[in-house]
XYZ file of C-alpha atoms in Angstrom:
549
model
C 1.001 8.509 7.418
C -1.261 7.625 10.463
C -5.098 8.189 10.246
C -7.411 8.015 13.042
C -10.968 6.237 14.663
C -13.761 9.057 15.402
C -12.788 8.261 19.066
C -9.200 9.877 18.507
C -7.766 6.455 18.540
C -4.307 5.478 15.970
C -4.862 1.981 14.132
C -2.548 2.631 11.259
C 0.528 0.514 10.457
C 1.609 1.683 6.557
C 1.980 -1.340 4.272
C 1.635 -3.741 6.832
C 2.813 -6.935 5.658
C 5.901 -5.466 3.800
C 6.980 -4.120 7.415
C 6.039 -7.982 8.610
C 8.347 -9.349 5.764
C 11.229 -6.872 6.618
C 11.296 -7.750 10.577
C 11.060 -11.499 9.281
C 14.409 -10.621 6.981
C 16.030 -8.142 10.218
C 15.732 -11.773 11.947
C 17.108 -13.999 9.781
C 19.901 -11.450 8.785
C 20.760 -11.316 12.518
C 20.960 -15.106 12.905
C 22.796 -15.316 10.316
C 25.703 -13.246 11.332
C 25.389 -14.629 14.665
C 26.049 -18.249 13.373
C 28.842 -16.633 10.861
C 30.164 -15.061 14.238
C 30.061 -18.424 16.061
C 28.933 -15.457 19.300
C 26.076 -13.026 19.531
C 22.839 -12.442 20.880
C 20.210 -13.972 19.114
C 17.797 -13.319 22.347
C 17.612 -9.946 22.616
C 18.047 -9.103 18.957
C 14.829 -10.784 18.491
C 12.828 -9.671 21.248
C 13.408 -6.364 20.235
C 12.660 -7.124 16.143
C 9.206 -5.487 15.835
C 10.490 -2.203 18.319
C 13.735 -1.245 16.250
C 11.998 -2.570 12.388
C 8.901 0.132 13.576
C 11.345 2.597 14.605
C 13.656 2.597 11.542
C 10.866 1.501 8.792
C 8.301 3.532 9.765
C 8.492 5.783 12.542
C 12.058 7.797 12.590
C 12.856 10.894 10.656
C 15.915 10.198 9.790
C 18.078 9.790 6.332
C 20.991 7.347 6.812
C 22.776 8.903 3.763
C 22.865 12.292 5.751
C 22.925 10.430 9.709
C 24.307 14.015 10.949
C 21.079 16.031 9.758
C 20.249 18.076 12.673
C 16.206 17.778 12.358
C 16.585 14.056 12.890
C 14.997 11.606 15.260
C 17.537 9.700 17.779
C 17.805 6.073 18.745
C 19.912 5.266 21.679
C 20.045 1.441 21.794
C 20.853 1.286 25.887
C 19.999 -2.736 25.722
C 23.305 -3.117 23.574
C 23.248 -6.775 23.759
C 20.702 -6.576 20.462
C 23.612 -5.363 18.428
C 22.932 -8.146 15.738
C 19.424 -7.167 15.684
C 20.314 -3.318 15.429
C 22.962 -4.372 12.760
C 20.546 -5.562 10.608
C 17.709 -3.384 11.196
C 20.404 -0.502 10.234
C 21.626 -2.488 7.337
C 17.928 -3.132 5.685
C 17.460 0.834 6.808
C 20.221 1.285 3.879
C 23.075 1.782 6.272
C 25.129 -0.873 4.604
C 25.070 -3.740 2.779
C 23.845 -6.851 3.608
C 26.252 -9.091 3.272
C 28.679 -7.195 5.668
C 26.864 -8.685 8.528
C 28.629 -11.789 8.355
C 31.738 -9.472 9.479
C 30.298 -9.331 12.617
C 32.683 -10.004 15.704
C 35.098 -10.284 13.398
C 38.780 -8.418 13.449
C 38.687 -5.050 11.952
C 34.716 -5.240 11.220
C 32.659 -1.818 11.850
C 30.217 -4.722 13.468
C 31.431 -5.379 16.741
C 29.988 -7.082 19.900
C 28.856 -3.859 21.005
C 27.416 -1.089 18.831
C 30.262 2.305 17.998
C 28.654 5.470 17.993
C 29.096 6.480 14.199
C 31.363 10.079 13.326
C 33.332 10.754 9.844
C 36.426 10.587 12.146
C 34.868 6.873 13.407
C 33.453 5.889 9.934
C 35.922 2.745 9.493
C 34.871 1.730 13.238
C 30.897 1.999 12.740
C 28.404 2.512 10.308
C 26.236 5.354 9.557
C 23.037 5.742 12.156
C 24.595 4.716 15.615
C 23.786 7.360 17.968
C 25.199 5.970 21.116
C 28.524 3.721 22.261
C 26.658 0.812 24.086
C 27.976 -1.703 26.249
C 27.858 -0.531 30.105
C 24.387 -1.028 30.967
C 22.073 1.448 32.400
C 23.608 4.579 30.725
C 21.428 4.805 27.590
C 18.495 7.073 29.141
C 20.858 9.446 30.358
C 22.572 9.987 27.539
C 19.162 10.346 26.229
C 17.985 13.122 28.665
C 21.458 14.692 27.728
C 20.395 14.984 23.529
C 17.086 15.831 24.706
C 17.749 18.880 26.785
C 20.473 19.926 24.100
C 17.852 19.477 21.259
C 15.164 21.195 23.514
C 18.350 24.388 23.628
C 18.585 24.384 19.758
C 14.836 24.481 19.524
C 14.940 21.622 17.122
C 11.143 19.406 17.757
C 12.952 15.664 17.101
C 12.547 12.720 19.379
C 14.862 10.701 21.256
C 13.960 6.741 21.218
C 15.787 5.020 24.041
C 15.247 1.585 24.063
C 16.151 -0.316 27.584
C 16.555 -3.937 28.612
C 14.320 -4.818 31.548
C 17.698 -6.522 33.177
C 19.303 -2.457 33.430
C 16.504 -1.679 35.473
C 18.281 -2.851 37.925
C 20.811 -0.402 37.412
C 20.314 2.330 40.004
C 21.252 5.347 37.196
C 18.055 4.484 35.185
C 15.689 5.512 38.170
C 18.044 8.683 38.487
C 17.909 9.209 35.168
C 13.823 8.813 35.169
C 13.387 11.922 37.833
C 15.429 13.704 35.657
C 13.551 12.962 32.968
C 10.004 13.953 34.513
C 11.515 16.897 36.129
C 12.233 18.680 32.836
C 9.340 17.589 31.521
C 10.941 15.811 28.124
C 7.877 15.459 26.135
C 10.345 14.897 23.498
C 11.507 11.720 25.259
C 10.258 7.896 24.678
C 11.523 4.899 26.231
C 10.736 1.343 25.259
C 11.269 -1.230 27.914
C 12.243 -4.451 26.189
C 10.272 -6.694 28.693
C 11.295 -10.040 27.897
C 11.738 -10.818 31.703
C 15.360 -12.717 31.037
C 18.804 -10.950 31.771
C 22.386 -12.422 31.084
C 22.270 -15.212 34.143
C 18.912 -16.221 33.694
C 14.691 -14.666 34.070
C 14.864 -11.160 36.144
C 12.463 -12.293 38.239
C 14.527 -15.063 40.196
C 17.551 -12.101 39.933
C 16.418 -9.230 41.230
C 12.377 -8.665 40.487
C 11.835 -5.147 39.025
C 7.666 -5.622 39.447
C 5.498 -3.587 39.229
C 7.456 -2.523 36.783
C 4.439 -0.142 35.746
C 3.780 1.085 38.610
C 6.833 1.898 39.244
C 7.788 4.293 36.301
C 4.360 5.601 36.724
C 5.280 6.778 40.351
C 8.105 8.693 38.579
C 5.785 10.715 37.026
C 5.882 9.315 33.298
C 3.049 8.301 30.956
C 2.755 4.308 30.754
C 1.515 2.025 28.343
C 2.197 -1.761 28.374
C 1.441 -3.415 25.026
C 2.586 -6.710 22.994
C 5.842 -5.865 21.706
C 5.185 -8.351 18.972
C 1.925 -6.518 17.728
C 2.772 -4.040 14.917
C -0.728 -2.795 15.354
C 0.213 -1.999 18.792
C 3.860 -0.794 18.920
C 3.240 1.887 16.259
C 0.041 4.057 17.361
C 1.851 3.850 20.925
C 5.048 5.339 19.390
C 3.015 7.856 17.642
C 0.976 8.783 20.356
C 2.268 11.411 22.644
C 1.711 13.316 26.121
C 2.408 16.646 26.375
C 4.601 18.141 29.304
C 6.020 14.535 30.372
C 8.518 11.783 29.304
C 6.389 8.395 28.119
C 7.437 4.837 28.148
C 6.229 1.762 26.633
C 6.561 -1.275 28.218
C 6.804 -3.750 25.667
C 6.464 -7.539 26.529
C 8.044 -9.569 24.377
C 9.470 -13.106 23.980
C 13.430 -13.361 23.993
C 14.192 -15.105 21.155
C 11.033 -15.046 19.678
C 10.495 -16.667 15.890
C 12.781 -19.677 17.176
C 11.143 -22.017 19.512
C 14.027 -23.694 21.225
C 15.655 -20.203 21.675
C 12.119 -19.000 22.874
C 12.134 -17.926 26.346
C 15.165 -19.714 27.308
C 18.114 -17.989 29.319
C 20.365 -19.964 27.443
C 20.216 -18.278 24.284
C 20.487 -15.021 25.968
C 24.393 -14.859 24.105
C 25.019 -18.256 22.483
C 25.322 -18.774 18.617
C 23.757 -21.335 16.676
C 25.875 -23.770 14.427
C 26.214 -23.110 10.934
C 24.878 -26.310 10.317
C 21.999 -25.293 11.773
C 21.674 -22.135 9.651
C 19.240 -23.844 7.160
C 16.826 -25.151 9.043
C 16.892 -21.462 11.646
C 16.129 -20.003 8.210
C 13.382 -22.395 7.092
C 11.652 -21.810 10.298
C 11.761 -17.973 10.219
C 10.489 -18.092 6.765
C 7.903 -20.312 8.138
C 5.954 -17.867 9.823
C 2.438 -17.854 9.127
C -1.127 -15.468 9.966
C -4.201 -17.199 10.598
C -7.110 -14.460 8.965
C -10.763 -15.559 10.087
C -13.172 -14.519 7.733
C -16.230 -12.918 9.829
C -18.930 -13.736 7.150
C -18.786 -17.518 7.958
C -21.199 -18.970 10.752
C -24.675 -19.470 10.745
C -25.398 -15.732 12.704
C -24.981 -14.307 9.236
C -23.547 -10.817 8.652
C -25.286 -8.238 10.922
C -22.620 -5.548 12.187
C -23.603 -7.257 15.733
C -22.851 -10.101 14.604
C -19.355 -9.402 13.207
C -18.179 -7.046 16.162
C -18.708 -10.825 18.325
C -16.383 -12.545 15.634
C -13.808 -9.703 15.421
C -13.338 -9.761 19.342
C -13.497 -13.900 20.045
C -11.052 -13.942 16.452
C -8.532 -11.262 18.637
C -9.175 -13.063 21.855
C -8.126 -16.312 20.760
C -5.115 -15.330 18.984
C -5.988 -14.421 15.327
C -3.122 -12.341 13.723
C -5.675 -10.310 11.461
C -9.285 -10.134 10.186
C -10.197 -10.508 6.881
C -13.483 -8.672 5.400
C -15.235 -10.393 2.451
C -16.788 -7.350 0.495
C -19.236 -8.624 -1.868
C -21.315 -6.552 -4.322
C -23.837 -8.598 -6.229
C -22.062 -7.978 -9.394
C -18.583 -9.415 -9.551
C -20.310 -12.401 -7.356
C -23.717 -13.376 -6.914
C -23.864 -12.355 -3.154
C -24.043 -8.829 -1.133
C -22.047 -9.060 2.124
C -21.446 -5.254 3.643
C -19.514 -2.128 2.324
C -16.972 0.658 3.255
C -19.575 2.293 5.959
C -19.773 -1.047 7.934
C -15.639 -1.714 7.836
C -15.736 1.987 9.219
C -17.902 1.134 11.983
C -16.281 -2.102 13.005
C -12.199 -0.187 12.732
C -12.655 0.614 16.002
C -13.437 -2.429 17.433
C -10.152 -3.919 17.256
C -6.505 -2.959 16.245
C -5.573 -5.951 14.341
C -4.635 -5.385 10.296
C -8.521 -5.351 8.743
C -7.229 -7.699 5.516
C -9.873 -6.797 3.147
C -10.870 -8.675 0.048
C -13.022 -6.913 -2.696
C -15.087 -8.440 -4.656
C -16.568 -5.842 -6.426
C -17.020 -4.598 -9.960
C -15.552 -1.602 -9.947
C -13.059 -0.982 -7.339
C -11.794 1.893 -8.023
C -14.805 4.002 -8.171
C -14.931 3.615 -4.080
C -11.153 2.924 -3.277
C -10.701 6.048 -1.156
C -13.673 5.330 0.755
C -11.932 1.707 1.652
C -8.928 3.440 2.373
C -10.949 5.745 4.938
C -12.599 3.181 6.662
C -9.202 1.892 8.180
C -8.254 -1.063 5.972
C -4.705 -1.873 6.126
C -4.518 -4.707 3.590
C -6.877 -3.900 -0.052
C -6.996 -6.674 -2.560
C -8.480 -6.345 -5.906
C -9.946 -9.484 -8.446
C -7.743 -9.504 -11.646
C -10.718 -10.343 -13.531
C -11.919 -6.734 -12.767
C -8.684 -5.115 -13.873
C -9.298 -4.340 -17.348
C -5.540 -3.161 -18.349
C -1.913 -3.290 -16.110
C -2.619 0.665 -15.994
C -5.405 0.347 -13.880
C -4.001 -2.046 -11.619
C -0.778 0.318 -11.282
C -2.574 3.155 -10.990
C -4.764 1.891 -8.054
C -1.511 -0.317 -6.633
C -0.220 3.352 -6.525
C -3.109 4.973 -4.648
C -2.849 2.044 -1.541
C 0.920 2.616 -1.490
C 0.711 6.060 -1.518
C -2.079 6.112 1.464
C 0.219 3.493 3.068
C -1.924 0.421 2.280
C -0.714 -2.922 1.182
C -1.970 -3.660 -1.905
C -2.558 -7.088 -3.270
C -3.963 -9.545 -6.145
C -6.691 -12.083 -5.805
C -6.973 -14.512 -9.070
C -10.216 -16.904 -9.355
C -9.551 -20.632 -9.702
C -9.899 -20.667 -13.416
C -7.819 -17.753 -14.241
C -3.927 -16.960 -14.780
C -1.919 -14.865 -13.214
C -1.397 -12.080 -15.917
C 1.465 -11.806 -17.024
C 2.014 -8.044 -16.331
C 1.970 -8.494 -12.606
C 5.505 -9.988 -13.046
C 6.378 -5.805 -13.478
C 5.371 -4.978 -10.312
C 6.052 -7.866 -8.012
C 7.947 -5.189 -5.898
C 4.452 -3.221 -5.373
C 2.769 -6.270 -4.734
C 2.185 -7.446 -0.491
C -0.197 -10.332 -0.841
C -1.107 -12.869 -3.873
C -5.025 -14.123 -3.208
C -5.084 -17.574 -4.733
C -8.963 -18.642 -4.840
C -9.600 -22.299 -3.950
C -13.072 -22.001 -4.447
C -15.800 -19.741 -6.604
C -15.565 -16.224 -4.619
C -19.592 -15.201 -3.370
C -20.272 -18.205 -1.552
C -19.231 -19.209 2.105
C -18.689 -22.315 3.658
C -17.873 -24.316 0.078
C -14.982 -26.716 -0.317
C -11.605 -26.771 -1.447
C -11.422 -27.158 -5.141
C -8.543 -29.573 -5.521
C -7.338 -29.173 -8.742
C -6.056 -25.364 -7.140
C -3.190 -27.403 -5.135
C -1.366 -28.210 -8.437
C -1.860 -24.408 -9.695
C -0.305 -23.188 -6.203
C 2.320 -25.951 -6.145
C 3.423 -23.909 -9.839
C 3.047 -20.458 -9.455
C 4.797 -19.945 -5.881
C 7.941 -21.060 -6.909
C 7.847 -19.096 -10.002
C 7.076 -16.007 -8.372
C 9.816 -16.506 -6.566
C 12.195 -16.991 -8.954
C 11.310 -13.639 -9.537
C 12.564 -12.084 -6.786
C 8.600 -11.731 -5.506
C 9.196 -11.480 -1.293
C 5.451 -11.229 -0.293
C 2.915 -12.853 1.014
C 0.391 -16.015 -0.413
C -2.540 -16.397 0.781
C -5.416 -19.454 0.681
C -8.967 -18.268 0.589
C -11.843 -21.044 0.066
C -12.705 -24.433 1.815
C -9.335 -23.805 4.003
C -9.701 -26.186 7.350
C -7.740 -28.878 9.069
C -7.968 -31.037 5.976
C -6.761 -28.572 3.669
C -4.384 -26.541 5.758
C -0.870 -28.393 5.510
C -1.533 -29.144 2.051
C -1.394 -25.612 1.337
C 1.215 -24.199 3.306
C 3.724 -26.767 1.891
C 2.811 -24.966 -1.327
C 3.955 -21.836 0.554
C 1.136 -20.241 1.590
C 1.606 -18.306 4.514
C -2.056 -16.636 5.287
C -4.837 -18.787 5.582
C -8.485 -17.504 5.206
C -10.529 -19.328 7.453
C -14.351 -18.881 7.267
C -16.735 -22.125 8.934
C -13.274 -23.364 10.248
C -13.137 -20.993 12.632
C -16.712 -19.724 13.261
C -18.589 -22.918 12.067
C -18.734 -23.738 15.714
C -18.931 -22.553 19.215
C -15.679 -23.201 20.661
C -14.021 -20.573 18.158
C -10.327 -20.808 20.695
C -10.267 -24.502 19.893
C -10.436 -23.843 16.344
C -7.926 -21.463 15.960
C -5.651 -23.140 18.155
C -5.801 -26.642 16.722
C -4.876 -24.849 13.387
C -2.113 -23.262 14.970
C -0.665 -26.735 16.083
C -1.316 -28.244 13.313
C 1.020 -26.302 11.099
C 3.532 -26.084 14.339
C 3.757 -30.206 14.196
C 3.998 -30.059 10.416
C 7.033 -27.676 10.609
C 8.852 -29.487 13.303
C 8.151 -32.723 11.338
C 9.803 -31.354 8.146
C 12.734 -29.561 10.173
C 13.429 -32.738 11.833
C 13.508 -34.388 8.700
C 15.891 -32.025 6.864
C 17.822 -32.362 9.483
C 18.021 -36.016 8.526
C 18.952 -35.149 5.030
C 21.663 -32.776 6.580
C 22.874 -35.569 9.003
C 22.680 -33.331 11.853
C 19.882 -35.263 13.388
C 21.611 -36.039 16.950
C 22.800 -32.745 17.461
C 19.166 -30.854 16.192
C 16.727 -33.359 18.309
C 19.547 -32.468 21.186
C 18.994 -28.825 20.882
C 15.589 -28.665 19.973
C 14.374 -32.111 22.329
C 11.931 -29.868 24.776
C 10.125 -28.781 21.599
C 9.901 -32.340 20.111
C 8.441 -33.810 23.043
C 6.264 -31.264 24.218
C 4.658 -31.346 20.366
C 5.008 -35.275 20.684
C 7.013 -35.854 17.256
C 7.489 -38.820 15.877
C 10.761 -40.706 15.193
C 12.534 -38.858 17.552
């Protein structure tokens, strides 16, 4: 489902942070049979995380119990070097089960260094949803052009995904291939250029420079977009959105290796496996992954829509990951902050995920109305839902509009016990640290204790989602709660209580960065693997400054 600004515009990414939480689990399924592997790619399979997860979790009409269906979408995965990343993408897409991917690379695996197209005479050399034999580079968006034209011949109105490596634009076929392309006009055609700007010897740039790379495809008569390929909010409307009579690519920059610092960036992890060893502390990072959600009611320039359009676009500017919209309604909590109408004003001010927290009486009197005003995250106050069946049944009415739904609980008050039936509907878990209706008050700290509790215990019950801290969250609370496992952090006065809003968010940022390095480095103590982490990881330790190394 996709809905739209007045001004035409996409925004809409359904159930956000459950397709965050899958991409997190593509990545650390990936690593995982990389390290099994002892070889791999863990660079490209994670540059290209948020492109395949949006393709094959959201985008793709496909049905990887019927992969021969002739209405479906295509993926050609030219940049075959992400095979672990396409592995698990596929295998979290239902293709096969998880634990097969520590077959990979292995003798008589259907996981091999390079991806087999899939066929029922091939079906004990591949698994169900590969399109395309990859391997020789710069063949993909031919073969592409090929399934288009034939699908275009059988009148069938699929799509063909071809996803490219910005090292096979070197490759002389792919600019053939593109005036082929824009010749026949394959409106049915979209490319995604995996810019990560490193190839197998080293950055693309010092190899053979493909800038301007935009320009460039644009000269060869195709639509162009560039975008973060590590936005969700970006990837998917640009997927979605289509030209008519010509071919479109999106030129994606990403970060090889992203979600792994030391493999961040750096050439040398373009095909070289962790150690097992490491395994546990890869994982503890990748789970480590946090969102930093400003709250646009704090400062002293109050809550005029003025106002909050300046905090929405300093919050995007200096690197927020989403915004989060106190409703307030003079009943559930003392104060009035703004409504639906506003939230449907501001939507098209930015696309980051609008993480909205009511605090209203009676939610689900104007739930569609929230819906329509472009929020992508909804949480409702337990203390407002009078049974479980009206929590399921308006759980039921986000999911089904493609919202992620979540829970906020007050200081003084339980988690109920039904929630524990519908953990798997469940994206976010509010935990108040202070009385909702007021900004700028402090962390109550008897909360820490209550968090400390209930995360693990949710866990235990198989709950994958998010936790997030709302109330009195700054630099003196922050670490305290994410050891707790929260992994969102509301933050109001924080962020906006001054001027110098990018210095906020970034000393946040680096706060919890030092804190995780700190506690890697000393699991890796526990682990005696000390010597061989701080030699792996040594450029991160000393530009963060860590001590005891």
């Amino acid at each position: 489902m996709v809905r739209f600004c007045e001004d035409g515009k996409m925004y809409f990414v359904n159930r956000y942070l459950r397709l965050k939480e899958k991409i997190k689990e593509v990545r650390i399924l990936a690593l995982t049979g990389i390290a099994e592997a002892g070889s791999g790619h863990p660079g490209a399979s994670f540059s290209a995380a948020e492109i395949m997860g949006s393709l094959y979790f959201q985008i793709m009409n496909i049905d990887i119990a019927n992969p021969n269906l002739r209405h479906r979408d295509y993926f050609i995965n030219s940049k075959a070097h992400s095979a672990p990343g396409y592995y698990a993408t596929l295998s979290l897409a239902g293709s096969f089960p998880k634990e097969e991917i520590k077959t990979l690379r292995k003798l008589e695996s259907r996981l091999q260094g390079h991806p087999v197209r899939y066929s029922e005479l091939q079906k004990h050399h591949s698994v169900p949803g590969i399109e395309y034999s990859g391997g020789s580079e710069g063949i993909g968006l031919s073969v592409s052009i090929g399934v288009c034209l034939a699908n275009r011949l059988d009148k069938q109105e699929n799509t063909v995904y071809c996803l490219l490596g910005d090292g096979e634009t070197n490759e002389g076929q792919v600019w053939e291939a593109s005036m082929a392309a824009a010749k026949f006009k394959l409106d049915n055609l979209v490319a995604i250029l995996d810019r990560n700007k490193i190839q197998q010897d080293g950055f693309t740039e010092d190899i053979m420079p493909i800038d301007p790379i935009r320009e460039k495809w644009s000269s060869f008569n195709w639509d162009v977009v560039e975008i973060n390929g590590h936005k969700l909010e970006q990837i998917i409307p640009e997927l979605l959105n289509r030209p008519k009579g010509k071919p479109k690519i999106i030129i994606a920059n990403t970060i090889k290796g992203n979600g792994i610092k030391h493999m961040a960036n750096n050439p040398q992890w373009h095909g070289k496996a962790p150690s097992k060893k490491h395994l546990p502390l890869l994982i503890e990072e990748l789970e480590g992954e946090y969102m930093i959600s400003p709250s646009i009611i704090a400062g002293a320039t109050g809550i005029e829509e003025k106002s909050l359009i300046q905090k929405i676009e300093l919050a995007e500017k200096y690197g927020a990951e989403m915004i989060h919209l106190d409703v307030m309604d003079g009943k559930f909590v003392p104060n009035t902050t703004f409504s639906f109408d506003i939230i449907k004003n501001l939507r098209g001010i930015s696309r980051l995920p609008f993480d909205t927290h009511l605090m209203i009486r009676n939610p689900g009197s104007d739930l569609d109305s929230y819906i329509d005003a472009g929020c992508d995250i909804i949480t409702l106050h337990a203390e407002v839902c009078d049974s479980e069946k009206e929590f399921e049944d308006m759980s039921s009415k986000l999911i089904s509009a493609g919202v992620s739904p979540g829970l906020a609980i007050n200081p003084s008050t339980n988690l109920p016990d039904w929630i524990f039936s519908h953990l798997d509907n469940l994206d976010v878990l509010i935990i108040m640290s202070v009385n909702p209706g007021f900004a700028g008050q402090k962390f109550i700290p008897e909360v820490l204790p209550k968090m400390s509790a209930l995360i693990p215990t949710l866990r235990e019950h198989g709950y994958k989602g998010y936790i997030e801290a709302d109330g009195g969250i700054d630099q003196s609370t922050l670490i305290s709660c994410y050891d707790a496992g929260c992994r969102i952090f509301v933050m109001g006065n924080a962020i906006f209580g001054s001027n110098d809003v990018e210095k906020n968010i970034s000393e946040a940022k680096l706060k919890i960065d030092l804190h995780l390095e700190q506690t890697l480095l000393d699991k890796s103590r526990e682990l005696n693997i000390q010597e061989d982490w701080i030699k792996g990881r040594k450029s991160i330790l000393d530009r963060l400054e860590i001590k005891g190394v």
